[in-house]
Amino acid sequence: MTDRTTYVTPAGLRGRGWSDAMVRDLLGAPDVQGRDPRRWSVAPVRLYRLERVEAVERTPEFARCAAVAGRRSAAARAGAEARRQAVLAAIRAEPIRVPRLPAAELERRAVRHRHLLGARSPGGVAAGALVRWQVSFLRHALSRYETLLDGLYGATGRAEAERLLDRRLYEAIAAAYPALATECGRRIGAER
């Protein structure tokens, strides 16, 4: 078994500023490769001698590669930030059109929607449940606005954009149906 204090894993190399391409080009094959005795994994563990890693880090080639990788990373971050800002601006600018239904029709559709989702209420409807169902139905009816989030991938601003979109949708529902404003406000508050 190897002494892990003298070796660095690929994750450890990334923490030191190495990219996968830099590892491949500058370090080449790992010094030790095998199975991790602490856990089962299909992929073998790759370990690089710390002494060799530090020697390569002192070379001008490493400095040049790190600078290139840093510029690429900065460009990728700038591109992701630009996409995030564009999506947030689109969400803020998009007019939200809530379907206007008479109260009885909204109740009927909300109950039908609830039953289509497979929920059954034994006995009567609890107080406040109908309001929650109506807000859920209207929120589902507005799900087409979620296409505004299509420009975001992964975690880059996605959660922030989803919160902004939900807040805008619930505010539009509350404006269209003042009787549902309390439930919409509760849902907006629950998201934070």
Short mmCIF file of N, CA and C in Angstrom, two decimals:
data_model
loop_
_atom_site.label_atom_id
_atom_site.label_comp_id
_atom_site.label_asym_id
_atom_site.label_seq_id
_atom_site.Cartn_x
_atom_site.Cartn_y
_atom_site.Cartn_z
N MET A 1 0.84 -1.18 0.00
CA MET A 1 0.00 0.00 0.00
C MET A 1 0.89 1.24 0.00
N THR A 2 0.42 2.29 -0.65
CA THR A 2 1.21 3.51 -0.77
C THR A 2 0.90 4.47 0.36
N ASP A 3 1.86 5.32 0.65
CA ASP A 3 1.67 6.37 1.65
C ASP A 3 0.99 7.55 0.96
N ARG A 4 -0.27 7.79 1.30
CA ARG A 4 -1.05 8.80 0.58
C ARG A 4 -0.59 10.23 0.89
N THR A 5 0.25 10.45 1.87
CA THR A 5 0.74 11.81 2.13
C THR A 5 1.80 12.21 1.11
N THR A 6 2.36 11.27 0.39
CA THR A 6 3.37 11.59 -0.62
C THR A 6 2.79 11.56 -2.03
N TYR A 7 1.48 11.37 -2.16
CA TYR A 7 0.82 11.32 -3.45
C TYR A 7 -0.32 12.31 -3.50
N VAL A 8 -0.68 12.71 -4.72
CA VAL A 8 -1.78 13.65 -4.94
C VAL A 8 -2.79 12.98 -5.89
N THR A 9 -4.05 13.11 -5.58
CA THR A 9 -5.12 12.58 -6.43
C THR A 9 -5.45 13.61 -7.52
N PRO A 10 -6.19 13.22 -8.55
CA PRO A 10 -6.62 14.21 -9.55
C PRO A 10 -7.43 15.36 -8.93
N ALA A 11 -8.25 15.06 -7.94
CA ALA A 11 -8.99 16.13 -7.27
C ALA A 11 -8.03 17.07 -6.54
N GLY A 12 -7.02 16.52 -5.93
CA GLY A 12 -6.02 17.35 -5.27
C GLY A 12 -5.27 18.22 -6.26
N LEU A 13 -5.00 17.69 -7.44
CA LEU A 13 -4.34 18.48 -8.48
C LEU A 13 -5.23 19.64 -8.93
N ARG A 14 -6.53 19.38 -9.10
CA ARG A 14 -7.44 20.46 -9.48
C ARG A 14 -7.45 21.53 -8.41
N GLY A 15 -7.37 21.14 -7.17
CA GLY A 15 -7.31 22.11 -6.08
C GLY A 15 -6.04 22.94 -6.11
N ARG A 16 -5.00 22.41 -6.72
CA ARG A 16 -3.73 23.13 -6.84
C ARG A 16 -3.66 23.96 -8.11
N GLY A 17 -4.74 23.97 -8.91
CA GLY A 17 -4.78 24.78 -10.12
C GLY A 17 -4.51 24.05 -11.40
N TRP A 18 -4.49 22.73 -11.36
CA TRP A 18 -4.25 21.93 -12.55
C TRP A 18 -5.57 21.67 -13.28
N SER A 19 -5.53 21.70 -14.59
CA SER A 19 -6.68 21.26 -15.38
C SER A 19 -6.40 19.82 -15.82
N ASP A 20 -7.42 19.14 -16.31
CA ASP A 20 -7.22 17.76 -16.78
C ASP A 20 -6.23 17.71 -17.94
N ALA A 21 -6.30 18.72 -18.84
CA ALA A 21 -5.37 18.76 -19.96
C ALA A 21 -3.93 18.97 -19.48
N MET A 22 -3.75 19.79 -18.46
CA MET A 22 -2.41 20.02 -17.91
C MET A 22 -1.86 18.73 -17.30
N VAL A 23 -2.70 18.00 -16.60
CA VAL A 23 -2.25 16.73 -16.01
C VAL A 23 -1.81 15.79 -17.12
N ARG A 24 -2.63 15.69 -18.15
CA ARG A 24 -2.31 14.80 -19.26
C ARG A 24 -1.01 15.22 -19.96
N ASP A 25 -0.87 16.52 -20.23
CA ASP A 25 0.28 17.00 -21.01
C ASP A 25 1.57 17.10 -20.19
N LEU A 26 1.46 17.52 -18.94
CA LEU A 26 2.67 17.79 -18.16
C LEU A 26 3.08 16.63 -17.25
N LEU A 27 2.12 15.90 -16.73
CA LEU A 27 2.46 14.80 -15.82
C LEU A 27 2.42 13.44 -16.51
N GLY A 28 1.53 13.29 -17.46
CA GLY A 28 1.42 12.01 -18.15
C GLY A 28 0.76 10.96 -17.28
N ALA A 29 1.28 9.76 -17.36
CA ALA A 29 0.69 8.63 -16.63
C ALA A 29 0.88 8.80 -15.13
N PRO A 30 -0.07 8.30 -14.36
CA PRO A 30 0.07 8.38 -12.90
C PRO A 30 1.21 7.49 -12.39
N ASP A 31 1.73 7.87 -11.25
CA ASP A 31 2.80 7.08 -10.64
C ASP A 31 2.26 5.78 -10.05
N VAL A 32 1.07 5.85 -9.51
CA VAL A 32 0.43 4.67 -8.92
C VAL A 32 -1.00 4.63 -9.45
N GLN A 33 -1.42 3.45 -9.86
CA GLN A 33 -2.80 3.29 -10.31
C GLN A 33 -3.30 1.96 -9.80
N GLY A 34 -4.47 1.98 -9.21
CA GLY A 34 -5.03 0.75 -8.67
C GLY A 34 -6.40 1.01 -8.07
N ARG A 35 -6.86 0.08 -7.31
CA ARG A 35 -8.17 0.19 -6.67
C ARG A 35 -8.03 0.86 -5.31
N ASP A 36 -9.05 1.64 -4.97
CA ASP A 36 -9.07 2.30 -3.67
C ASP A 36 -9.52 1.28 -2.63
N PRO A 37 -8.70 0.97 -1.65
CA PRO A 37 -9.08 -0.04 -0.66
C PRO A 37 -10.19 0.43 0.28
N ARG A 38 -10.41 1.76 0.35
CA ARG A 38 -11.42 2.27 1.27
C ARG A 38 -12.83 2.19 0.74
N ARG A 39 -12.98 2.13 -0.59
CA ARG A 39 -14.33 2.03 -1.17
C ARG A 39 -14.25 1.38 -2.53
N TRP A 40 -15.36 0.78 -2.93
CA TRP A 40 -15.39 0.11 -4.21
C TRP A 40 -15.69 1.13 -5.29
N SER A 41 -14.97 1.07 -6.38
CA SER A 41 -15.20 1.95 -7.51
C SER A 41 -14.74 1.24 -8.77
N VAL A 42 -15.46 1.46 -9.86
CA VAL A 42 -15.07 0.87 -11.13
C VAL A 42 -13.80 1.54 -11.64
N ALA A 43 -13.73 2.86 -11.48
CA ALA A 43 -12.56 3.60 -11.96
C ALA A 43 -11.38 3.39 -11.02
N PRO A 44 -10.21 3.15 -11.59
CA PRO A 44 -9.04 2.99 -10.73
C PRO A 44 -8.61 4.33 -10.14
N VAL A 45 -7.94 4.26 -9.01
CA VAL A 45 -7.41 5.46 -8.36
C VAL A 45 -6.11 5.81 -9.07
N ARG A 46 -5.97 7.08 -9.43
CA ARG A 46 -4.73 7.55 -10.03
C ARG A 46 -4.04 8.45 -9.02
N LEU A 47 -2.80 8.16 -8.73
CA LEU A 47 -2.04 8.95 -7.77
C LEU A 47 -0.75 9.44 -8.42
N TYR A 48 -0.40 10.69 -8.15
CA TYR A 48 0.82 11.30 -8.67
C TYR A 48 1.70 11.66 -7.49
N ARG A 49 3.01 11.34 -7.61
CA ARG A 49 3.96 11.65 -6.54
C ARG A 49 4.01 13.15 -6.31
N LEU A 50 3.86 13.58 -5.08
CA LEU A 50 3.86 14.98 -4.72
C LEU A 50 5.18 15.64 -5.13
N GLU A 51 6.27 14.95 -4.95
CA GLU A 51 7.59 15.49 -5.31
C GLU A 51 7.64 15.82 -6.81
N ARG A 52 7.11 14.93 -7.65
CA ARG A 52 7.11 15.16 -9.09
C ARG A 52 6.16 16.30 -9.47
N VAL A 53 5.01 16.38 -8.80
CA VAL A 53 4.03 17.44 -9.06
C VAL A 53 4.66 18.79 -8.74
N GLU A 54 5.33 18.90 -7.58
CA GLU A 54 5.94 20.17 -7.19
C GLU A 54 7.07 20.56 -8.14
N ALA A 55 7.80 19.58 -8.64
CA ALA A 55 8.88 19.87 -9.59
C ALA A 55 8.31 20.45 -10.89
N VAL A 56 7.21 19.88 -11.38
CA VAL A 56 6.59 20.38 -12.60
C VAL A 56 6.00 21.77 -12.36
N GLU A 57 5.46 22.00 -11.17
CA GLU A 57 4.86 23.31 -10.86
C GLU A 57 5.90 24.44 -10.87
N ARG A 58 7.15 24.12 -10.72
CA ARG A 58 8.22 25.13 -10.74
C ARG A 58 8.71 25.45 -12.15
N THR A 59 8.23 24.72 -13.16
CA THR A 59 8.72 24.92 -14.52
C THR A 59 7.97 26.06 -15.21
N PRO A 60 8.64 26.71 -16.20
CA PRO A 60 7.97 27.77 -16.97
C PRO A 60 6.79 27.22 -17.79
N GLU A 61 6.89 25.96 -18.22
CA GLU A 61 5.81 25.34 -18.99
C GLU A 61 4.52 25.28 -18.16
N PHE A 62 4.65 24.94 -16.88
CA PHE A 62 3.47 24.91 -16.01
C PHE A 62 2.89 26.31 -15.87
N ALA A 63 3.73 27.31 -15.67
CA ALA A 63 3.25 28.69 -15.52
C ALA A 63 2.50 29.14 -16.77
N ARG A 64 3.04 28.79 -17.94
CA ARG A 64 2.38 29.17 -19.19
C ARG A 64 1.02 28.46 -19.32
N CYS A 65 0.99 27.17 -19.06
CA CYS A 65 -0.27 26.41 -19.15
C CYS A 65 -1.29 26.91 -18.13
N ALA A 66 -0.84 27.24 -16.93
CA ALA A 66 -1.75 27.74 -15.90
C ALA A 66 -2.34 29.08 -16.30
N ALA A 67 -1.52 29.94 -16.93
CA ALA A 67 -2.02 31.23 -17.38
C ALA A 67 -3.07 31.07 -18.48
N VAL A 68 -2.82 30.15 -19.42
CA VAL A 68 -3.79 29.89 -20.48
C VAL A 68 -5.08 29.33 -19.89
N ALA A 69 -4.95 28.39 -18.97
CA ALA A 69 -6.13 27.80 -18.33
C ALA A 69 -6.90 28.86 -17.55
N GLY A 70 -6.18 29.76 -16.89
CA GLY A 70 -6.83 30.84 -16.14
C GLY A 70 -7.61 31.77 -17.05
N ARG A 71 -7.03 32.08 -18.22
CA ARG A 71 -7.74 32.95 -19.17
C ARG A 71 -8.99 32.25 -19.71
N ARG A 72 -8.87 30.96 -20.01
CA ARG A 72 -10.03 30.20 -20.49
C ARG A 72 -11.11 30.16 -19.42
N SER A 73 -10.68 29.93 -18.19
CA SER A 73 -11.64 29.86 -17.09
C SER A 73 -12.33 31.21 -16.89
N ALA A 74 -11.56 32.30 -16.98
CA ALA A 74 -12.15 33.63 -16.83
C ALA A 74 -13.13 33.90 -17.96
N ALA A 75 -12.78 33.49 -19.17
CA ALA A 75 -13.68 33.69 -20.31
C ALA A 75 -14.96 32.87 -20.13
N ALA A 76 -14.83 31.65 -19.64
CA ALA A 76 -16.00 30.81 -19.40
C ALA A 76 -16.90 31.42 -18.32
N ARG A 77 -16.27 31.94 -17.25
CA ARG A 77 -17.05 32.59 -16.19
C ARG A 77 -17.76 33.84 -16.72
N ALA A 78 -17.06 34.61 -17.55
CA ALA A 78 -17.67 35.82 -18.12
C ALA A 78 -18.84 35.46 -19.04
N GLY A 79 -18.68 34.40 -19.82
CA GLY A 79 -19.77 33.96 -20.69
C GLY A 79 -20.97 33.48 -19.89
N ALA A 80 -20.71 32.73 -18.83
CA ALA A 80 -21.80 32.24 -17.97
C ALA A 80 -22.51 33.41 -17.29
N GLU A 81 -21.74 34.40 -16.84
CA GLU A 81 -22.34 35.57 -16.19
C GLU A 81 -23.19 36.36 -17.19
N ALA A 82 -22.71 36.49 -18.42
CA ALA A 82 -23.48 37.20 -19.44
C ALA A 82 -24.80 36.48 -19.72
N ARG A 83 -24.74 35.15 -19.82
CA ARG A 83 -25.98 34.38 -20.02
C ARG A 83 -26.92 34.55 -18.84
N ARG A 84 -26.37 34.52 -17.62
CA ARG A 84 -27.20 34.68 -16.42
C ARG A 84 -27.89 36.04 -16.43
N GLN A 85 -27.14 37.09 -16.73
CA GLN A 85 -27.72 38.44 -16.76
C GLN A 85 -28.79 38.56 -17.85
N ALA A 86 -28.55 37.94 -19.00
CA ALA A 86 -29.53 37.99 -20.09
C ALA A 86 -30.82 37.27 -19.70
N VAL A 87 -30.70 36.13 -19.06
CA VAL A 87 -31.90 35.39 -18.64
C VAL A 87 -32.66 36.16 -17.56
N LEU A 88 -31.95 36.73 -16.60
CA LEU A 88 -32.62 37.51 -15.55
C LEU A 88 -33.33 38.73 -16.16
N ALA A 89 -32.69 39.39 -17.12
CA ALA A 89 -33.33 40.54 -17.78
C ALA A 89 -34.57 40.09 -18.55
N ALA A 90 -34.50 38.95 -19.21
CA ALA A 90 -35.67 38.44 -19.95
C ALA A 90 -36.81 38.10 -19.00
N ILE A 91 -36.49 37.54 -17.85
CA ILE A 91 -37.53 37.20 -16.87
C ILE A 91 -38.18 38.48 -16.34
N ARG A 92 -37.36 39.48 -16.07
CA ARG A 92 -37.90 40.75 -15.56
C ARG A 92 -38.77 41.46 -16.60
N ALA A 93 -38.41 41.34 -17.87
CA ALA A 93 -39.11 42.07 -18.92
C ALA A 93 -40.34 41.35 -19.46
N GLU A 94 -40.39 40.05 -19.30
CA GLU A 94 -41.48 39.26 -19.89
C GLU A 94 -42.81 39.59 -19.22
N PRO A 95 -43.82 40.00 -20.01
CA PRO A 95 -45.15 40.21 -19.41
C PRO A 95 -45.79 38.86 -19.07
N ILE A 96 -46.33 38.75 -17.88
CA ILE A 96 -46.96 37.51 -17.41
C ILE A 96 -48.47 37.66 -17.62
N ARG A 97 -49.03 36.76 -18.40
CA ARG A 97 -50.47 36.79 -18.67
C ARG A 97 -51.14 35.62 -17.95
N VAL A 98 -51.88 35.93 -16.92
CA VAL A 98 -52.58 34.93 -16.12
C VAL A 98 -53.97 34.72 -16.73
N PRO A 99 -54.38 33.47 -16.94
CA PRO A 99 -55.74 33.25 -17.48
C PRO A 99 -56.80 33.77 -16.51
N ARG A 100 -57.75 34.53 -17.03
CA ARG A 100 -58.84 35.09 -16.22
C ARG A 100 -60.06 34.18 -16.33
N LEU A 101 -60.45 33.61 -15.21
CA LEU A 101 -61.58 32.71 -15.17
C LEU A 101 -62.57 33.17 -14.10
N PRO A 102 -63.86 32.93 -14.34
CA PRO A 102 -64.83 33.20 -13.26
C PRO A 102 -64.51 32.32 -12.05
N ALA A 103 -64.87 32.77 -10.86
CA ALA A 103 -64.52 32.07 -9.62
C ALA A 103 -64.97 30.61 -9.65
N ALA A 104 -66.19 30.34 -10.08
CA ALA A 104 -66.70 28.96 -10.09
C ALA A 104 -65.89 28.08 -11.06
N GLU A 105 -65.54 28.64 -12.21
CA GLU A 105 -64.77 27.88 -13.19
C GLU A 105 -63.36 27.60 -12.68
N LEU A 106 -62.75 28.59 -12.02
CA LEU A 106 -61.41 28.40 -11.45
C LEU A 106 -61.45 27.30 -10.39
N GLU A 107 -62.47 27.31 -9.53
CA GLU A 107 -62.60 26.26 -8.51
C GLU A 107 -62.74 24.89 -9.17
N ARG A 108 -63.60 24.80 -10.19
CA ARG A 108 -63.82 23.52 -10.86
C ARG A 108 -62.53 23.00 -11.49
N ARG A 109 -61.83 23.87 -12.18
CA ARG A 109 -60.58 23.45 -12.83
C ARG A 109 -59.50 23.09 -11.81
N ALA A 110 -59.45 23.81 -10.71
CA ALA A 110 -58.44 23.52 -9.68
C ALA A 110 -58.70 22.15 -9.06
N VAL A 111 -59.97 21.83 -8.78
CA VAL A 111 -60.31 20.52 -8.22
C VAL A 111 -60.00 19.43 -9.23
N ARG A 112 -60.37 19.65 -10.49
CA ARG A 112 -60.09 18.66 -11.53
C ARG A 112 -58.57 18.46 -11.68
N HIS A 113 -57.82 19.53 -11.67
CA HIS A 113 -56.36 19.44 -11.76
C HIS A 113 -55.81 18.63 -10.60
N ARG A 114 -56.32 18.89 -9.42
CA ARG A 114 -55.87 18.16 -8.22
C ARG A 114 -56.15 16.66 -8.37
N HIS A 115 -57.32 16.33 -8.89
CA HIS A 115 -57.68 14.92 -9.06
C HIS A 115 -56.87 14.27 -10.17
N LEU A 116 -56.55 15.03 -11.23
CA LEU A 116 -55.71 14.49 -12.31
C LEU A 116 -54.31 14.17 -11.82
N LEU A 117 -53.85 14.91 -10.83
CA LEU A 117 -52.54 14.64 -10.25
C LEU A 117 -52.55 13.42 -9.33
N GLY A 118 -53.74 12.87 -9.11
CA GLY A 118 -53.84 11.65 -8.32
C GLY A 118 -54.16 11.88 -6.86
N ALA A 119 -54.37 13.12 -6.46
CA ALA A 119 -54.68 13.41 -5.06
C ALA A 119 -56.18 13.25 -4.83
N ARG A 120 -56.51 12.59 -3.81
CA ARG A 120 -57.92 12.42 -3.43
C ARG A 120 -58.09 12.96 -2.02
N SER A 121 -59.18 13.66 -1.82
CA SER A 121 -59.45 14.16 -0.48
C SER A 121 -60.62 13.40 0.10
N PRO A 122 -60.35 12.63 1.16
CA PRO A 122 -61.45 11.90 1.80
C PRO A 122 -62.39 12.88 2.47
N GLY A 123 -63.66 12.67 2.24
CA GLY A 123 -64.64 13.56 2.85
C GLY A 123 -64.67 14.90 2.13
N GLY A 124 -64.86 15.97 2.88
CA GLY A 124 -64.94 17.31 2.31
C GLY A 124 -63.57 17.92 2.11
N VAL A 125 -63.59 19.11 1.57
CA VAL A 125 -62.36 19.86 1.32
C VAL A 125 -62.05 20.70 2.56
N ALA A 126 -60.82 20.59 3.06
CA ALA A 126 -60.42 21.34 4.25
C ALA A 126 -60.38 22.83 3.93
N ALA A 127 -60.58 23.63 4.96
CA ALA A 127 -60.54 25.08 4.79
C ALA A 127 -59.16 25.50 4.29
N GLY A 128 -59.14 26.33 3.28
CA GLY A 128 -57.88 26.79 2.72
C GLY A 128 -57.31 25.90 1.65
N ALA A 129 -57.78 24.66 1.58
CA ALA A 129 -57.24 23.73 0.59
C ALA A 129 -57.61 24.18 -0.82
N LEU A 130 -58.84 24.66 -0.99
CA LEU A 130 -59.28 25.08 -2.31
C LEU A 130 -58.44 26.25 -2.82
N VAL A 131 -58.06 27.15 -1.94
CA VAL A 131 -57.21 28.28 -2.33
C VAL A 131 -55.84 27.77 -2.77
N ARG A 132 -55.28 26.84 -2.02
CA ARG A 132 -53.98 26.26 -2.39
C ARG A 132 -54.07 25.55 -3.74
N TRP A 133 -55.17 24.84 -3.96
CA TRP A 133 -55.35 24.13 -5.22
C TRP A 133 -55.47 25.12 -6.38
N GLN A 134 -56.18 26.22 -6.15
CA GLN A 134 -56.34 27.21 -7.21
C GLN A 134 -54.99 27.83 -7.59
N VAL A 135 -54.19 28.16 -6.60
CA VAL A 135 -52.87 28.72 -6.87
C VAL A 135 -52.00 27.69 -7.59
N SER A 136 -52.07 26.44 -7.16
CA SER A 136 -51.30 25.39 -7.83
C SER A 136 -51.73 25.23 -9.28
N PHE A 137 -53.04 25.25 -9.51
CA PHE A 137 -53.54 25.13 -10.88
C PHE A 137 -53.05 26.29 -11.74
N LEU A 138 -53.16 27.51 -11.23
CA LEU A 138 -52.73 28.67 -12.01
C LEU A 138 -51.22 28.66 -12.23
N ARG A 139 -50.46 28.24 -11.22
CA ARG A 139 -49.01 28.17 -11.39
C ARG A 139 -48.65 27.15 -12.47
N HIS A 140 -49.38 26.02 -12.48
CA HIS A 140 -49.16 25.00 -13.52
C HIS A 140 -49.54 25.55 -14.90
N ALA A 141 -50.61 26.33 -14.95
CA ALA A 141 -51.04 26.92 -16.22
C ALA A 141 -50.00 27.90 -16.76
N LEU A 142 -49.16 28.45 -15.89
CA LEU A 142 -48.13 29.40 -16.30
C LEU A 142 -46.77 28.75 -16.50
N SER A 143 -46.72 27.44 -16.50
CA SER A 143 -45.43 26.76 -16.59
C SER A 143 -44.73 26.99 -17.93
N ARG A 144 -45.45 27.48 -18.93
CA ARG A 144 -44.80 27.77 -20.22
C ARG A 144 -43.72 28.84 -20.07
N TYR A 145 -43.81 29.67 -19.03
CA TYR A 145 -42.80 30.71 -18.82
C TYR A 145 -41.46 30.13 -18.36
N GLU A 146 -41.44 28.87 -17.98
CA GLU A 146 -40.19 28.24 -17.56
C GLU A 146 -39.20 28.09 -18.71
N THR A 147 -39.67 28.25 -19.94
CA THR A 147 -38.75 28.21 -21.08
C THR A 147 -37.78 29.39 -21.04
N LEU A 148 -38.10 30.41 -20.27
CA LEU A 148 -37.18 31.54 -20.11
C LEU A 148 -35.87 31.10 -19.44
N LEU A 149 -35.90 29.99 -18.74
CA LEU A 149 -34.71 29.50 -18.02
C LEU A 149 -33.79 28.68 -18.92
N ASP A 150 -34.19 28.45 -20.16
CA ASP A 150 -33.44 27.55 -21.03
C ASP A 150 -32.01 27.99 -21.30
N GLY A 151 -31.70 29.26 -21.15
CA GLY A 151 -30.34 29.73 -21.41
C GLY A 151 -29.35 29.41 -20.32
N LEU A 152 -29.82 28.89 -19.19
CA LEU A 152 -28.93 28.62 -18.07
C LEU A 152 -28.69 27.13 -17.94
N TYR A 153 -27.45 26.77 -17.71
CA TYR A 153 -27.08 25.36 -17.56
C TYR A 153 -26.42 25.18 -16.20
N GLY A 154 -26.63 24.05 -15.62
CA GLY A 154 -25.98 23.75 -14.35
C GLY A 154 -26.40 24.72 -13.26
N ALA A 155 -25.45 25.10 -12.44
CA ALA A 155 -25.75 25.91 -11.27
C ALA A 155 -25.52 27.39 -11.49
N THR A 156 -25.06 27.81 -12.67
CA THR A 156 -24.69 29.20 -12.89
C THR A 156 -25.92 30.08 -12.91
N GLY A 157 -26.35 30.54 -11.76
CA GLY A 157 -27.47 31.46 -11.66
C GLY A 157 -28.84 30.84 -11.82
N ARG A 158 -28.92 29.54 -11.99
CA ARG A 158 -30.20 28.89 -12.24
C ARG A 158 -31.15 29.05 -11.05
N ALA A 159 -30.66 28.82 -9.84
CA ALA A 159 -31.53 28.92 -8.66
C ALA A 159 -32.07 30.34 -8.51
N GLU A 160 -31.21 31.32 -8.72
CA GLU A 160 -31.64 32.72 -8.62
C GLU A 160 -32.71 33.03 -9.67
N ALA A 161 -32.52 32.56 -10.89
CA ALA A 161 -33.48 32.79 -11.97
C ALA A 161 -34.81 32.08 -11.68
N GLU A 162 -34.75 30.87 -11.14
CA GLU A 162 -35.98 30.15 -10.79
C GLU A 162 -36.75 30.89 -9.70
N ARG A 163 -36.04 31.41 -8.69
CA ARG A 163 -36.72 32.17 -7.63
C ARG A 163 -37.36 33.43 -8.19
N LEU A 164 -36.65 34.14 -9.07
CA LEU A 164 -37.19 35.36 -9.67
C LEU A 164 -38.42 35.04 -10.51
N LEU A 165 -38.36 33.99 -11.31
CA LEU A 165 -39.50 33.62 -12.14
C LEU A 165 -40.70 33.23 -11.27
N ASP A 166 -40.48 32.39 -10.26
CA ASP A 166 -41.58 32.00 -9.37
C ASP A 166 -42.20 33.22 -8.69
N ARG A 167 -41.35 34.12 -8.22
CA ARG A 167 -41.87 35.33 -7.56
C ARG A 167 -42.72 36.13 -8.53
N ARG A 168 -42.24 36.31 -9.76
CA ARG A 168 -43.01 37.07 -10.75
C ARG A 168 -44.33 36.38 -11.07
N LEU A 169 -44.32 35.05 -11.18
CA LEU A 169 -45.55 34.32 -11.50
C LEU A 169 -46.56 34.42 -10.37
N TYR A 170 -46.08 34.25 -9.12
CA TYR A 170 -47.01 34.35 -7.99
C TYR A 170 -47.53 35.78 -7.81
N GLU A 171 -46.69 36.76 -8.08
CA GLU A 171 -47.16 38.15 -8.00
C GLU A 171 -48.22 38.42 -9.07
N ALA A 172 -48.06 37.85 -10.26
CA ALA A 172 -49.06 38.02 -11.32
C ALA A 172 -50.37 37.33 -10.96
N ILE A 173 -50.29 36.16 -10.34
CA ILE A 173 -51.51 35.45 -9.90
C ILE A 173 -52.21 36.28 -8.84
N ALA A 174 -51.44 36.81 -7.88
CA ALA A 174 -52.04 37.63 -6.81
C ALA A 174 -52.68 38.88 -7.37
N ALA A 175 -52.09 39.49 -8.39
CA ALA A 175 -52.67 40.69 -8.99
C ALA A 175 -53.96 40.36 -9.74
N ALA A 176 -54.00 39.20 -10.41
CA ALA A 176 -55.18 38.82 -11.17
C ALA A 176 -56.31 38.31 -10.28
N TYR A 177 -55.95 37.67 -9.17
CA TYR A 177 -56.94 37.10 -8.25
C TYR A 177 -56.60 37.56 -6.82
N PRO A 178 -57.07 38.72 -6.40
CA PRO A 178 -56.73 39.23 -5.07
C PRO A 178 -57.09 38.29 -3.93
N ALA A 179 -58.09 37.43 -4.11
CA ALA A 179 -58.47 36.48 -3.06
C ALA A 179 -57.37 35.44 -2.82
N LEU A 180 -56.48 35.27 -3.79
CA LEU A 180 -55.40 34.29 -3.66
C LEU A 180 -54.08 34.92 -3.24
N ALA A 181 -54.07 36.22 -2.99
CA ALA A 181 -52.83 36.94 -2.70
C ALA A 181 -52.12 36.42 -1.46
N THR A 182 -52.86 36.06 -0.42
CA THR A 182 -52.22 35.57 0.81
C THR A 182 -51.47 34.28 0.56
N GLU A 183 -52.08 33.36 -0.18
CA GLU A 183 -51.42 32.09 -0.49
C GLU A 183 -50.21 32.32 -1.39
N CYS A 184 -50.34 33.22 -2.35
CA CYS A 184 -49.19 33.54 -3.22
C CYS A 184 -48.05 34.14 -2.40
N GLY A 185 -48.38 35.03 -1.49
CA GLY A 185 -47.35 35.62 -0.62
C GLY A 185 -46.69 34.56 0.26
N ARG A 186 -47.47 33.61 0.74
CA ARG A 186 -46.90 32.53 1.55
C ARG A 186 -45.91 31.71 0.73
N ARG A 187 -46.26 31.42 -0.51
CA ARG A 187 -45.37 30.63 -1.37
C ARG A 187 -44.10 31.40 -1.72
N ILE A 188 -44.22 32.69 -1.94
CA ILE A 188 -43.04 33.51 -2.22
C ILE A 188 -42.13 33.51 -1.00
N GLY A 189 -42.71 33.65 0.17
CA GLY A 189 -41.93 33.65 1.41
C GLY A 189 -41.31 32.31 1.71
N ALA A 190 -41.97 31.22 1.33
CA ALA A 190 -41.44 29.89 1.58
C ALA A 190 -40.24 29.57 0.72
N GLU A 191 -40.11 30.25 -0.42
CA GLU A 191 -38.99 30.00 -1.32
C GLU A 191 -37.69 30.60 -0.82
N ARG A 192 -37.77 31.55 0.05
CA ARG A 192 -36.55 32.24 0.51
C ARG A 192 -35.88 31.50 1.59
#
